[in-house]
Every structure is written in C-alpha cells, then in structure tokens.
C-alpha cells in the first residue's frame, strides 16, 4: 500500500437520496466539528452515473446548503468538498472494482463502507469487495448498513450469512436511526439516573406503557418499496422494537455495547403476544382513505390499486420476564395521521390511601419528536380549595431551550461519529435484527390465523377506531396531548 494513512469512507449509492439528504450533511457537520479533517479523511462517492468529481461536488454543495446543521459555515465548503472524489463504478460488475481499489488503497488503511443501497444488493457488494481484494485482513474495515436488514426473516438470514463471509460481526454497524435520536437515548438517562423513576419503573407502580409514532406524511415517492413492506415491517420491526427495548430493559451492567445489546436482546426475547384466540382484541391493521386534503393510499404512486398493505398498526404486547412483567404495553404507528408525533407515555397506577379516590394518575411523557422534552403530571391542591386536587404538569421542553438545531447533533451525524470511533452501542446486533424479524413474522402469522381485517381510516385522523378499543377493554386510552392538558 502506498499513499497517506487516512480513513477512507466509501459510500455505495452515492448519488441517491439518503446520501444527499443525510450522509453528506452529517459528514460536513463532522468536518465543521473537526471530527474529520482534510489530513485524516477521504470520502469516495461511488455511483453508476457518468459524473466527474467536480460535477458531483456541485450537487453535494447544494445538499449541504439545504440540510447540514452548520450550513452557514460556507467558508468551509470548498475544503470539505475537496476531500471527496467521485468514482464511477457499477457495483454489480466485478471488473469495475479495479478503479475503486486504486482509489481506496492509495489513501489509507482504515476502510469504512456505507451501503446506501437496497438490502438485496448488500451481499453483491461485500462479495465483490472480497473478490477484488479491496478488503482483506491487512487493513481495518467496517461495514455500515441501513435498515431494513432484509425483507423477512429468511432474506435477513441469507444476507447476514453472505456479508459475514467478508465482515465479522464486530465490523458490522447496522443502523436504525431511531436509536440515535436525542430523546430515545435520553430514555436510558431518564430511567437510570433518577431515583424517582428508577424505583417506580416496575409492575407494582406502572399501569400501562404506550409508544406511539404517528406521521402526517404518506408514502411519498416510496410507494414501490412501501407496498411490499407496510407499517409492521417498515416501522414496528425496527424503530418500535428498538424503542421498546429502551423502555423495558432492566438496568444494564454498564453502557458498553455488549451490556446494552444484551439488555435489549433480553427484552425482545421476553415480549409476549396475545394468543391467537385473543389476537383480534390486541391487534389492528389499517389503511388510509382519501379525504378532502389527501389522496388515499390506493391512489398513491406505485401502489397496487387493490393493495392490502397496512399503513397503520396498533397492538397490545406484554413482557413476561422483566420488572414490568404483565403490564399492558401499547404500540402504534401510522402514516397520514392527524399529528406528526413520537412519544412514550408511562401511566402510573392510582395511588392508594384516603386521597386516592379523586387523584388523577401520574403520567410521564417523553416527547421524542418533533418537539423534544419530557413532562410529568403530578397532583397538587387546587389553590383556595382545601379538598380539591388539581393535576399539573412539570414540563421540560428541550427543543424550546436548545431551540435551534445547532445545539443537538442530528441522528446520522451521531451515528457516523460513533462508527468512526468504533463504538457499536447505538447499532443493532445481528441477534436483535433476527429476533425482531421472528417477532414480526409471528405477528403476521397470528394476524392471518385470526383473520384480522384491514380497517380503513380517513387521512389526517387518529387512525382506526378499533385501535382505541384495544385500550378501552382494559379501561385505558391512547395518550393525546389534548386529553392530557385538559385534565
Ligand atoms: C423510516 C421509514 O425508517 O423512518 C419511513 O422507512 C419513516 O417510512 C421514517 O417515515 C420515519 O423517520 P423519522 O426520523 O422521520 O421519524
């Protein structure tokens, strides 16, 4: 090997949307923070199109200006753009890798490969990297891949087996960008650094847990992918399960990747679905219909006109071996919903004792996005009336204080920085990915056996009424800010 000893970061799928909207802006932000520098980093953009590096750099400039959090630092644009080189490679053609080999190996002996391509291409690329001898054991190597890791359990196993021929588990960084969201990481801090929550996070004190990701967006231009996936595979299999692991895990021994992953894996192992006989009371799948402001799912681009793909799921699930054993855990996610909102809501049990009768329940709400913060509902005496209880909120709005996005790193920036530092804590282990697929397929199986129908809901509403019935049977209701604030 000759040349300098830089970290060489190669992006396959370098002309795609993910690269322009997330990766280039995140890398620029890391450049501004001097996590990467001209002397220690080289960026190779790999694409099929006939671009020169200069043409590509101009497109990259536009994306950085549009999406980077430090986009005002225009004086650094040229220096950053100079560390990128465009390499025209058809990644399905082994012969093309000769060009890549030359570009990579003249730069350095630490190689990161980011596959911003469909999972079905992962192993084609890793195999070609091996056959072309771009990767071997003489240099440090890392592989970064994005969810979905396959489109079902069988394909996930196959892809994993194939990439493991080239990369070891410790070299594979599976990205679920939810795990890098500020308030999701914060779940662990809130839970384990406050005695008040630490001591109450158990089945004796908590009545129910809700995790809700509602999106106003529809499927946009991703119809081709989404129609083969649906809400269960697209959101539950990854983001919702990851959030569940943080909310339900028993305290890990440390924050090391091994201990955190172990705690997460244990949560997934012990998640329990309703049996098939009762499954229809605990699981709802829906699809949005047109209303005056929006077309329906079936009218969207690249959606089969008779598609049965769900754009909404809600379910009740339980944990059977953590300190939260047996309490109802409700999760839901949907597109074209009334609100864009990701929250975790923990409702505590009614207190016991003589004042309990009129006391509303304590609720802790962790707002993940778009507003970030936490609030906690507590009871006090209504001023003036000695026997009347009033529910008030202790509200910490993180996004109001750190109101401009300059203060908090965005998810991809954090993930790339952690990968560069060889820290796998926020990445998904293979065991978790496999467990998540197993659970998701079990849900699909039970849903088929129980013959769960597709329930329609109007676009920009709160989703199917049936999703409320899941909670009503236990005397609960979905958390919404309006209900919460009006008490
Ligand atoms: C992606 C899903 O993983 O996450 C999308 O494929 C979804 O369908 C997106 O819209 C939501 O991410 P965020 O960060 O906007 O909540």
Short mmCIF file of C-alpha atoms and ligand atoms in Angstrom, two decimals:
data_model
loop_
_atom_site.label_atom_id
_atom_site.label_comp_id
_atom_site.label_asym_id
_atom_site.label_seq_id
_atom_site.Cartn_x
_atom_site.Cartn_y
_atom_site.Cartn_z
CA UNK A 1 0.00 0.00 0.00
CA UNK A 2 1.23 3.47 -0.70
CA UNK A 3 -0.07 6.97 -0.08
CA UNK A 4 -1.26 8.56 3.11
CA UNK A 5 -2.88 6.84 6.04
CA UNK A 6 -6.35 8.29 6.02
CA UNK A 7 -9.69 6.86 6.96
CA UNK A 8 -11.34 6.12 3.64
CA UNK A 9 -15.10 6.35 3.77
CA UNK A 10 -16.76 4.90 0.67
CA UNK A 11 -20.44 5.43 0.00
CA UNK A 12 -22.13 2.99 -2.37
CA UNK A 13 -25.31 4.61 -3.64
CA UNK A 14 -23.53 7.95 -3.55
CA UNK A 15 -25.93 9.65 -5.95
CA UNK A 16 -29.04 8.61 -4.04
CA UNK A 17 -31.42 10.46 -1.79
CA UNK A 18 -30.06 9.14 1.53
CA UNK A 19 -26.56 10.29 0.66
CA UNK A 20 -27.69 13.76 -0.32
CA UNK A 21 -30.23 14.34 2.43
CA UNK A 22 -28.47 12.69 5.37
CA UNK A 23 -24.92 11.45 4.82
CA UNK A 24 -23.23 14.41 3.11
CA UNK A 25 -24.77 16.96 5.50
CA UNK A 26 -23.79 14.81 8.51
CA UNK A 27 -20.23 14.41 7.24
CA UNK A 28 -19.99 18.14 6.62
CA UNK A 29 -21.15 18.80 10.18
CA UNK A 30 -18.48 16.41 11.48
CA UNK A 31 -15.98 18.29 9.37
CA UNK A 32 -17.02 21.58 10.96
CA UNK A 33 -16.60 19.94 14.37
CA UNK A 34 -13.16 18.72 13.27
CA UNK A 35 -14.10 15.10 13.89
CA UNK A 36 -12.88 14.57 10.36
CA UNK A 37 -10.22 16.69 8.70
CA UNK A 38 -8.53 17.16 5.37
CA UNK A 39 -5.49 15.27 6.61
CA UNK A 40 -7.25 12.28 8.19
CA UNK A 41 -10.24 11.59 5.96
CA UNK A 42 -11.05 10.80 2.36
CA UNK A 43 -14.57 10.41 1.04
CA UNK A 44 -15.21 8.25 -2.00
CA UNK A 45 -18.59 8.60 -3.64
CA UNK A 46 -19.49 5.56 -5.67
CA UNK A 47 -22.14 5.71 -8.34
CA UNK A 48 -23.02 4.39 -11.75
CA UNK A 49 -23.59 7.77 -13.35
CA UNK A 50 -21.05 9.43 -15.58
CA UNK A 51 -20.04 12.30 -13.32
CA UNK A 52 -16.74 13.96 -12.76
CA UNK A 53 -15.79 14.73 -9.17
CA UNK A 54 -16.39 18.41 -9.89
CA UNK A 55 -19.92 17.84 -11.12
CA UNK A 56 -20.67 15.74 -8.06
CA UNK A 57 -19.16 18.31 -5.71
CA UNK A 58 -21.51 20.97 -7.04
CA UNK A 59 -24.50 18.74 -6.30
CA UNK A 60 -23.10 17.98 -2.86
CA UNK A 61 -22.74 21.69 -2.19
CA UNK A 62 -26.47 22.17 -2.79
CA UNK A 63 -27.37 19.33 -0.41
CA UNK A 64 -25.10 20.63 2.32
CA UNK A 65 -26.55 24.09 1.99
CA UNK A 66 -30.04 22.65 2.25
CA UNK A 67 -29.66 20.08 5.01
CA UNK A 68 -26.49 20.49 7.10
CA UNK A 69 -26.94 21.97 10.56
CA UNK A 70 -23.81 24.07 10.10
CA UNK A 71 -24.80 25.11 6.58
CA UNK A 72 -23.92 28.74 7.36
CA UNK A 73 -20.22 27.83 7.53
CA UNK A 74 -19.80 28.49 3.85
CA UNK A 75 -16.13 29.31 4.24
CA UNK A 76 -15.54 25.58 4.88
CA UNK A 77 -17.48 24.26 1.88
CA UNK A 78 -14.56 24.13 -0.53
CA UNK A 79 -12.22 22.43 1.90
CA UNK A 80 -14.84 19.80 2.65
CA UNK A 81 -15.75 19.24 -0.99
CA UNK A 82 -12.07 18.75 -1.78
CA UNK A 83 -11.94 15.60 0.39
CA UNK A 84 -14.47 13.86 -1.83
CA UNK A 85 -13.78 12.02 -5.05
CA UNK A 86 -16.40 10.55 -7.34
CA UNK A 87 -15.63 7.04 -8.58
CA UNK A 88 -17.79 5.69 -11.37
CA UNK A 89 -18.43 2.05 -10.56
CA UNK A 90 -21.24 -0.31 -11.40
CA UNK A 91 -21.22 -2.24 -8.16
CA UNK A 92 -22.63 -5.33 -9.80
CA UNK A 93 -19.59 -5.58 -12.12
CA UNK A 94 -16.50 -7.07 -10.53
CA UNK A 95 -14.17 -5.57 -13.14
CA UNK A 96 -15.21 -2.06 -12.11
CA UNK A 97 -13.80 -2.60 -8.63
CA UNK A 98 -10.26 -2.22 -10.00
CA UNK A 99 -10.84 1.55 -10.18
CA UNK A 100 -12.18 1.55 -6.69
CA UNK A 101 -9.30 -0.49 -5.36
CA UNK A 102 -6.85 2.01 -6.66
CA UNK A 103 -8.77 4.95 -5.24
CA UNK A 104 -9.14 3.32 -1.83
CA UNK A 105 -5.75 1.79 -1.31
CA UNK A 106 -3.71 4.82 -2.27
CA UNK A 107 -5.38 6.73 0.54
CA UNK A 108 -5.16 4.71 3.69
CA UNK A 109 -5.61 1.51 5.61
CA UNK A 110 -8.81 2.13 7.51
CA UNK A 111 -11.80 1.43 5.32
CA UNK A 112 -15.43 2.18 6.06
CA UNK A 113 -18.04 1.14 3.54
CA UNK A 114 -21.51 2.65 3.76
CA UNK A 115 -24.06 0.76 1.66
CA UNK A 116 -26.77 3.31 0.87
CA UNK A 117 -28.41 0.80 -1.46
CA UNK A 118 -31.26 -1.72 -1.26
CA UNK A 119 -30.55 -4.65 1.11
CA UNK A 120 -30.79 -7.04 -1.83
CA UNK A 121 -27.52 -5.52 -3.08
CA UNK A 122 -25.61 -5.76 0.20
CA UNK A 123 -24.03 -9.12 -0.43
CA UNK A 124 -23.26 -8.40 -4.09
CA UNK A 125 -21.13 -5.51 -2.91
CA UNK A 126 -19.45 -7.27 0.02
CA UNK A 127 -18.65 -10.28 -2.16
CA UNK A 128 -17.15 -8.07 -4.85
CA UNK A 129 -15.13 -6.18 -2.23
CA UNK A 130 -13.65 -9.50 -1.22
CA UNK A 131 -13.12 -10.91 -4.70
CA UNK A 132 -11.42 -7.72 -5.84
CA UNK A 133 -9.22 -7.93 -2.71
CA UNK A 134 -10.21 -4.43 -1.69
CA UNK A 135 -10.85 -5.87 1.73
CA UNK A 136 -8.60 -8.41 3.29
CA UNK A 137 -7.19 -8.80 6.77
CA UNK A 138 -4.35 -6.35 6.30
CA UNK A 139 -6.41 -3.20 6.91
CA UNK A 140 -9.06 -2.21 9.42
CA UNK A 141 -12.55 -2.43 7.90
CA UNK A 142 -16.12 -1.57 8.84
CA UNK A 143 -19.42 -2.03 7.08
CA UNK A 144 -22.34 0.33 7.66
CA UNK A 145 -25.76 -0.81 6.53
CA UNK A 146 -29.18 0.64 6.98
CA UNK A 147 -32.48 -0.94 7.90
CA UNK A 148 -34.39 -2.85 6.58
CA UNK A 149 -31.97 -5.74 7.10
CA UNK A 150 -33.74 -7.94 4.59
CA UNK A 151 -37.44 -8.03 3.90
CA UNK A 152 -38.27 -11.05 6.00
CA UNK A 153 -36.50 -13.45 8.33
CA UNK A 154 -35.27 -15.75 5.56
CA UNK A 155 -33.79 -12.95 3.47
CA UNK A 156 -32.26 -11.32 6.56
CA UNK A 157 -30.53 -14.58 7.47
CA UNK A 158 -29.33 -15.04 3.91
CA UNK A 159 -27.96 -11.50 3.64
CA UNK A 160 -26.34 -11.81 7.01
CA UNK A 161 -24.68 -15.12 6.17
CA UNK A 162 -23.32 -13.61 2.98
CA UNK A 163 -21.93 -10.43 4.46
CA UNK A 164 -20.42 -12.44 7.32
CA UNK A 165 -18.23 -14.18 4.72
CA UNK A 166 -16.44 -10.85 4.41
CA UNK A 167 -17.03 -8.87 7.62
CA UNK A 168 -17.03 -10.06 11.23
CA UNK A 169 -19.95 -9.16 13.47
CA UNK A 170 -17.80 -6.56 15.30
CA UNK A 171 -17.12 -4.88 11.95
CA UNK A 172 -20.80 -4.58 11.00
CA UNK A 173 -22.68 -1.45 12.03
CA UNK A 174 -26.43 -1.90 11.44
CA UNK A 175 -28.16 1.44 11.51
CA UNK A 176 -31.58 2.14 12.92
CA UNK A 177 -31.60 5.91 13.01
CA UNK A 178 -34.18 5.98 15.82
CA UNK A 179 -31.54 4.79 18.25
CA UNK A 180 -29.56 7.95 17.57
CA UNK A 181 -32.43 10.32 18.32
CA UNK A 182 -31.65 12.58 21.23
CA UNK A 183 -34.73 11.73 23.29
CA UNK A 184 -34.51 8.00 22.65
CA UNK A 185 -31.00 7.87 24.03
CA UNK A 186 -32.34 10.03 26.82
CA UNK A 187 -34.82 7.30 27.83
CA UNK A 188 -31.96 5.43 29.49
CA UNK A 189 -30.70 8.53 31.28
CA UNK A 190 -34.17 9.46 32.50
CA UNK A 191 -34.79 5.93 33.71
CA UNK A 192 -31.48 5.11 35.32
CA UNK A 193 -30.20 8.42 36.63
CA UNK A 194 -33.33 9.43 38.57
CA UNK A 195 -34.09 7.56 41.74
CA UNK A 196 -37.72 8.62 41.41
CA UNK A 197 -38.15 6.81 38.06
CA UNK A 198 -35.71 4.03 38.81
CA UNK A 199 -37.66 2.97 41.84
CA UNK A 200 -41.04 3.29 40.14
CA UNK A 201 -40.21 1.54 36.86
CA UNK A 202 -41.88 -1.75 37.72
CA UNK A 203 -45.17 -3.60 37.53
CA UNK A 204 -46.14 -2.54 41.03
CA UNK A 205 -46.15 1.15 40.07
CA UNK A 206 -46.79 1.39 36.33
CA UNK A 207 -50.25 0.76 34.93
CA UNK A 208 -49.53 0.89 31.23
CA UNK A 209 -46.93 1.96 28.70
CA UNK A 210 -47.56 3.49 25.31
CA UNK A 211 -45.20 4.05 22.44
CA UNK A 212 -46.65 5.90 19.53
CA UNK A 213 -45.13 7.06 16.25
CA UNK A 214 -47.71 8.87 14.19
CA UNK A 215 -46.70 10.52 10.94
CA UNK A 216 -48.57 13.05 8.84
CA UNK A 217 -46.60 12.10 5.77
CA UNK A 218 -47.93 9.47 3.39
CA UNK A 219 -45.75 7.14 1.37
CA UNK A 220 -44.48 9.91 -0.91
CA UNK A 221 -42.37 8.58 -3.75
CA UNK A 222 -41.50 5.35 -1.89
CA UNK A 223 -44.65 3.53 -2.95
CA UNK A 224 -42.74 0.78 -4.74
CA UNK A 225 -40.89 -0.19 -1.56
CA UNK A 226 -43.66 0.57 0.91
CA UNK A 227 -46.32 -1.50 -0.81
CA UNK A 228 -44.18 -4.61 -0.33
CA UNK A 229 -43.48 -3.69 3.26
CA UNK A 230 -46.22 -1.88 5.20
CA UNK A 231 -46.25 -0.36 8.67
CA UNK A 232 -45.46 -3.58 10.53
CA UNK A 233 -42.23 -4.29 8.68
CA UNK A 234 -41.28 -0.68 7.97
CA UNK A 235 -41.74 0.74 11.47
CA UNK A 236 -42.57 -1.94 14.05
CA UNK A 237 -39.87 -4.42 13.07
CA UNK A 238 -37.23 -1.76 13.55
CA UNK A 239 -37.99 1.55 15.25
CA UNK A 240 -40.79 0.46 17.56
CA UNK A 241 -38.97 -2.65 18.74
CA UNK A 242 -35.83 -0.63 19.39
CA UNK A 243 -37.82 1.88 21.42
CA UNK A 244 -39.45 -0.97 23.33
CA UNK A 245 -36.06 -2.31 24.30
CA UNK A 246 -35.04 1.02 25.84
CA UNK A 247 -38.30 1.45 27.70
CA UNK A 248 -38.47 -2.12 29.03
CA UNK A 249 -34.88 -3.18 29.64
CA UNK A 250 -33.66 -3.97 33.11
CA UNK A 251 -30.73 -1.83 34.10
CA UNK A 252 -27.67 -2.92 32.11
CA UNK A 253 -24.41 -3.54 33.95
CA UNK A 254 -22.78 -0.68 32.06
CA UNK A 255 -23.22 1.41 28.94
CA UNK A 256 -20.83 -0.81 26.99
CA UNK A 257 -22.20 -2.04 23.65
CA UNK A 258 -22.14 -5.63 24.94
CA UNK A 259 -24.14 -4.86 28.07
CA UNK A 260 -26.64 -2.61 26.28
CA UNK A 261 -27.14 -5.11 23.46
CA UNK A 262 -27.53 -7.93 25.94
CA UNK A 263 -30.22 -5.99 27.83
CA UNK A 264 -32.01 -5.16 24.58
CA UNK A 265 -31.90 -8.75 23.35
CA UNK A 266 -33.35 -9.97 26.62
CA UNK A 267 -36.33 -7.60 26.24
CA UNK A 268 -37.15 -8.89 22.76
CA UNK A 269 -36.78 -12.48 23.91
CA UNK A 270 -39.46 -11.96 26.52
CA UNK A 271 -42.03 -9.99 24.55
CA UNK A 272 -45.29 -11.86 24.51
CA UNK A 273 -48.15 -11.53 22.05
CA UNK A 274 -51.77 -12.30 22.76
CA UNK A 275 -52.61 -15.88 21.79
CA UNK A 276 -54.42 -16.43 18.50
CA UNK A 277 -57.78 -16.76 20.21
CA UNK A 278 -57.49 -13.25 21.69
CA UNK A 279 -55.32 -11.76 18.99
CA UNK A 280 -58.12 -9.77 17.35
CA UNK A 281 -58.62 -7.86 20.62
CA UNK A 282 -55.00 -6.82 20.68
CA UNK A 283 -54.00 -6.10 17.10
CA UNK A 284 -55.33 -3.69 14.47
CA UNK A 285 -54.14 -3.00 10.96
CA UNK A 286 -55.42 -0.09 8.92
CA UNK A 287 -55.06 1.73 5.63
CA UNK A 288 -55.79 5.39 4.97
CA UNK A 289 -58.58 6.56 2.74
CA UNK A 290 -58.77 9.83 0.83
CA UNK A 291 -60.20 12.89 2.45
CA UNK A 292 -60.53 16.38 1.03
CA UNK A 293 -56.84 17.20 1.59
CA UNK A 294 -55.25 13.96 0.56
CA UNK A 295 -55.49 11.05 -1.78
CA UNK A 296 -56.00 7.63 -0.25
CA UNK A 297 -53.24 5.03 -0.04
CA UNK A 298 -54.59 3.15 -3.04
CA UNK A 299 -54.35 6.26 -5.21
CA UNK A 300 -50.71 6.93 -4.32
CA UNK A 301 -47.91 6.45 -6.83
CA UNK A 302 -46.73 2.89 -7.44
CA UNK A 303 -49.28 1.35 -5.12
CA UNK A 304 -51.24 -1.63 -6.37
CA UNK A 305 -54.86 -0.45 -6.80
CA UNK A 306 -56.13 -3.33 -4.67
CA UNK A 307 -53.27 -3.35 -2.22
CA UNK A 308 -53.93 -4.87 1.20
CA UNK A 309 -50.77 -3.35 2.66
CA UNK A 310 -51.33 -1.70 6.03
CA UNK A 311 -50.29 1.91 6.67
CA UNK A 312 -51.21 1.68 10.34
CA UNK A 313 -50.74 -0.91 13.07
CA UNK A 314 -51.58 -0.86 16.74
CA UNK A 315 -51.14 -3.66 19.24
CA UNK A 316 -51.01 -4.64 22.83
CA UNK A 317 -48.00 -6.62 23.83
CA UNK A 318 -46.62 -7.75 27.19
CA UNK A 319 -43.28 -8.54 28.67
CA UNK A 320 -43.04 -11.78 30.56
CA UNK A 321 -39.72 -11.53 32.29
CA UNK A 322 -38.65 -8.06 33.29
CA UNK A 323 -39.61 -5.86 36.18
CA UNK A 324 -42.55 -4.77 34.00
CA UNK A 325 -43.91 -8.27 33.62
CA UNK A 326 -47.54 -8.49 32.64
CA UNK A 327 -48.48 -4.83 32.32
CA UNK A 328 -50.12 -3.73 29.07
CA UNK A 329 -47.76 -2.17 26.58
CA UNK A 330 -49.43 -0.47 23.65
CA UNK A 331 -47.63 0.44 20.47
CA UNK A 332 -48.91 2.07 17.33
CA UNK A 333 -47.65 3.68 14.19
CA UNK A 334 -49.34 5.07 11.14
CA UNK A 335 -48.95 7.28 8.13
CA UNK A 336 -51.26 10.18 7.20
CA UNK A 337 -52.32 10.59 10.78
CA UNK A 338 -53.64 13.75 12.35
CA UNK A 339 -50.36 14.58 14.07
CA UNK A 340 -46.67 14.14 13.47
CA UNK A 341 -45.61 12.93 16.87
CA UNK A 342 -43.40 10.33 18.52
CA UNK A 343 -43.98 9.85 22.22
CA UNK A 344 -43.51 7.40 25.05
CA UNK A 345 -46.20 7.74 27.73
CA UNK A 346 -45.93 5.95 31.05
CA UNK A 347 -49.10 5.98 33.13
CA UNK A 348 -48.63 5.16 36.80
CA UNK A 349 -51.18 3.37 38.93
CA UNK A 350 -53.72 5.15 41.08
CA UNK A 351 -52.25 5.81 44.48
CA UNK A 352 -53.62 4.02 47.48
CA UNK A 353 -54.94 5.74 50.57
CA UNK A 354 -57.59 8.18 51.61
CA UNK A 355 -56.88 10.80 48.93
CA UNK A 356 -56.66 8.26 46.15
CA UNK A 357 -60.30 8.36 45.08
CA UNK A 358 -60.08 11.72 43.35
CA UNK A 359 -56.45 11.71 42.38
CA UNK A 360 -55.66 11.56 38.65
CA UNK A 361 -52.85 9.23 37.69
CA UNK A 362 -49.28 10.41 37.33
CA UNK A 363 -48.12 10.28 33.75
CA UNK A 364 -44.61 10.67 32.42
CA UNK A 365 -44.42 11.64 28.77
CA UNK A 366 -41.17 11.53 26.85
CA UNK A 367 -41.54 13.54 23.69
CA UNK A 368 -39.19 12.18 21.08
CA UNK A 369 -40.22 14.38 18.18
CA UNK A 370 -40.80 16.71 16.51
CA UNK A 371 -40.84 18.57 19.86
CA UNK A 372 -38.33 17.16 22.29
CA UNK A 373 -38.79 17.14 26.02
CA UNK A 374 -40.38 15.40 28.97
CA UNK A 375 -43.28 16.22 31.11
CA UNK A 376 -44.64 14.71 34.23
CA UNK A 377 -48.15 15.04 35.51
CA UNK A 378 -48.46 15.39 39.28
CA UNK A 379 -51.25 16.25 41.68
CA UNK A 380 -51.39 19.31 43.90
CA UNK A 381 -54.10 21.02 45.87
CA UNK A 382 -56.22 23.45 43.88
CA UNK A 383 -55.43 26.89 45.27
CA UNK A 384 -58.08 28.10 47.69
CA UNK A 385 -59.99 24.82 47.98
CA UNK A 386 -58.60 22.69 50.69
CA UNK A 387 -60.06 19.40 49.47
CA UNK A 388 -59.79 19.65 45.71
CA UNK A 389 -56.96 18.02 43.79
CA UNK A 390 -55.55 19.57 40.66
CA UNK A 391 -53.39 17.85 38.10
CA UNK A 392 -50.48 19.97 36.86
CA UNK A 393 -47.61 19.31 34.53
CA UNK A 394 -43.93 19.73 35.15
CA UNK A 395 -42.93 20.42 31.62
CA UNK A 396 -39.40 20.46 30.27
CA UNK A 397 -39.36 21.47 26.65
CA UNK A 398 -35.88 20.58 25.47
CA UNK A 399 -36.43 21.90 21.97
CA UNK A 400 -37.53 25.26 23.40
CA UNK A 401 -34.30 25.69 25.31
CA UNK A 402 -31.99 24.27 22.69
CA UNK A 403 -34.33 25.73 20.19
CA UNK A 404 -32.12 25.94 17.23
CA UNK A 405 -30.92 22.74 15.71
CA UNK A 406 -27.32 23.89 16.00
CA UNK A 407 -27.10 22.61 19.54
CA UNK A 408 -28.02 18.99 19.10
CA UNK A 409 -26.41 16.62 16.64
CA UNK A 410 -28.74 15.03 14.17
CA UNK A 411 -29.14 11.26 14.15
CA UNK A 412 -26.83 10.50 11.21
CA UNK A 413 -24.12 12.79 12.48
CA UNK A 414 -24.12 10.94 15.79
CA UNK A 415 -24.16 7.54 14.09
CA UNK A 416 -21.30 8.32 11.72
CA UNK A 417 -19.28 9.79 14.55
CA UNK A 418 -19.81 6.67 16.66
CA UNK A 419 -18.87 4.39 13.79
CA UNK A 420 -15.71 6.43 13.23
CA UNK A 421 -14.93 5.96 16.92
CA UNK A 422 -15.59 2.19 16.67
CA UNK A 423 -18.45 2.44 19.16
CA UNK A 424 -21.27 -0.01 18.38
CA UNK A 425 -23.59 0.92 21.26
CA UNK A 426 -26.24 2.59 19.12
CA UNK A 427 -26.16 -0.03 16.39
CA UNK A 428 -28.27 -3.16 16.09
CA UNK A 429 -26.71 -6.52 16.80
CA UNK A 430 -27.44 -9.41 14.46
CA UNK A 431 -29.24 -11.15 17.29
CA UNK A 432 -31.61 -8.19 17.68
CA UNK A 433 -32.23 -7.98 13.95
CA UNK A 434 -33.06 -11.69 13.83
CA UNK A 435 -35.27 -11.56 16.93
CA UNK A 436 -37.15 -8.58 15.51
CA UNK A 437 -37.90 -10.45 12.32
CA UNK A 438 -39.00 -13.52 14.26
CA UNK A 439 -41.41 -11.46 16.33
CA UNK A 440 -42.72 -9.60 13.30
CA UNK A 441 -43.35 -12.84 11.42
CA UNK A 442 -45.11 -14.30 14.44
CA UNK A 443 -47.41 -11.26 14.46
CA UNK A 444 -48.12 -11.73 10.76
CA UNK A 445 -48.84 -15.39 11.33
CA UNK A 446 -51.25 -14.76 14.19
CA UNK A 447 -52.89 -11.96 12.25
CA UNK A 448 -53.54 -14.37 9.37
CA UNK A 449 -54.81 -17.16 11.60
CA UNK A 450 -57.06 -14.74 13.47
CA UNK A 451 -58.17 -13.31 10.14
CA UNK A 452 -57.58 -9.70 11.16
CA UNK A 453 -59.24 -7.46 8.58
CA UNK A 454 -57.75 -4.30 7.13
CA UNK A 455 -59.62 -1.40 8.73
CA UNK A 456 -59.81 1.91 6.92
CA UNK A 457 -59.26 5.33 8.42
CA UNK A 458 -59.55 8.74 6.87
CA UNK A 459 -56.30 10.52 6.09
CA UNK A 460 -55.27 13.04 8.76
CA UNK A 461 -57.28 11.44 11.53
CA UNK A 462 -56.33 9.45 14.61
CA UNK A 463 -56.43 6.10 12.83
CA UNK A 464 -58.99 3.30 13.05
CA UNK A 465 -61.48 3.43 15.95
CA UNK A 466 -60.59 -0.20 16.60
CA UNK A 467 -57.16 0.92 17.76
CA UNK A 468 -58.86 2.67 20.66
CA UNK A 469 -60.86 -0.44 21.50
CA UNK A 470 -57.66 -2.35 22.23
CA UNK A 471 -57.08 0.01 25.14
CA UNK A 472 -60.69 0.52 26.13
CA UNK A 473 -61.09 -3.13 27.04
CA UNK A 474 -58.51 -2.51 29.79
CA UNK A 475 -60.01 0.86 30.78
CA UNK A 476 -57.20 2.82 29.07
CA UNK A 477 -56.97 5.28 26.20
CA UNK A 478 -54.27 6.46 23.84
CA UNK A 479 -52.35 9.36 25.19
CA UNK A 480 -53.02 12.59 23.36
CA UNK A 481 -51.85 15.95 24.50
CA UNK A 482 -55.39 17.34 24.44
CA UNK A 483 -56.70 14.74 26.86
CA UNK A 484 -53.67 15.23 28.97
CA UNK A 485 -53.78 19.02 29.10
CA UNK A 486 -57.50 19.23 29.77
CA UNK A 487 -57.43 17.26 32.99
C1 LIG B 1 -38.01 5.18 8.11
C2 LIG B 1 -39.24 4.58 7.49
O1 LIG B 1 -37.19 4.17 8.61
O2 LIG B 1 -38.40 6.06 9.16
C3 LIG B 1 -40.16 5.68 6.99
O3 LIG B 1 -38.86 3.75 6.40
C4 LIG B 1 -40.48 6.67 8.11
O4 LIG B 1 -41.37 5.13 6.46
C5 LIG B 1 -39.20 7.15 8.76
O5 LIG B 1 -41.20 7.76 7.54
C6 LIG B 1 -39.51 7.99 9.98
O6 LIG B 1 -38.33 8.55 10.46
P1 LIG B 1 -38.36 9.93 11.25
O7 LIG B 1 -36.97 10.13 11.74
O8 LIG B 1 -38.80 10.97 10.25
O9 LIG B 1 -39.36 9.78 12.36
#
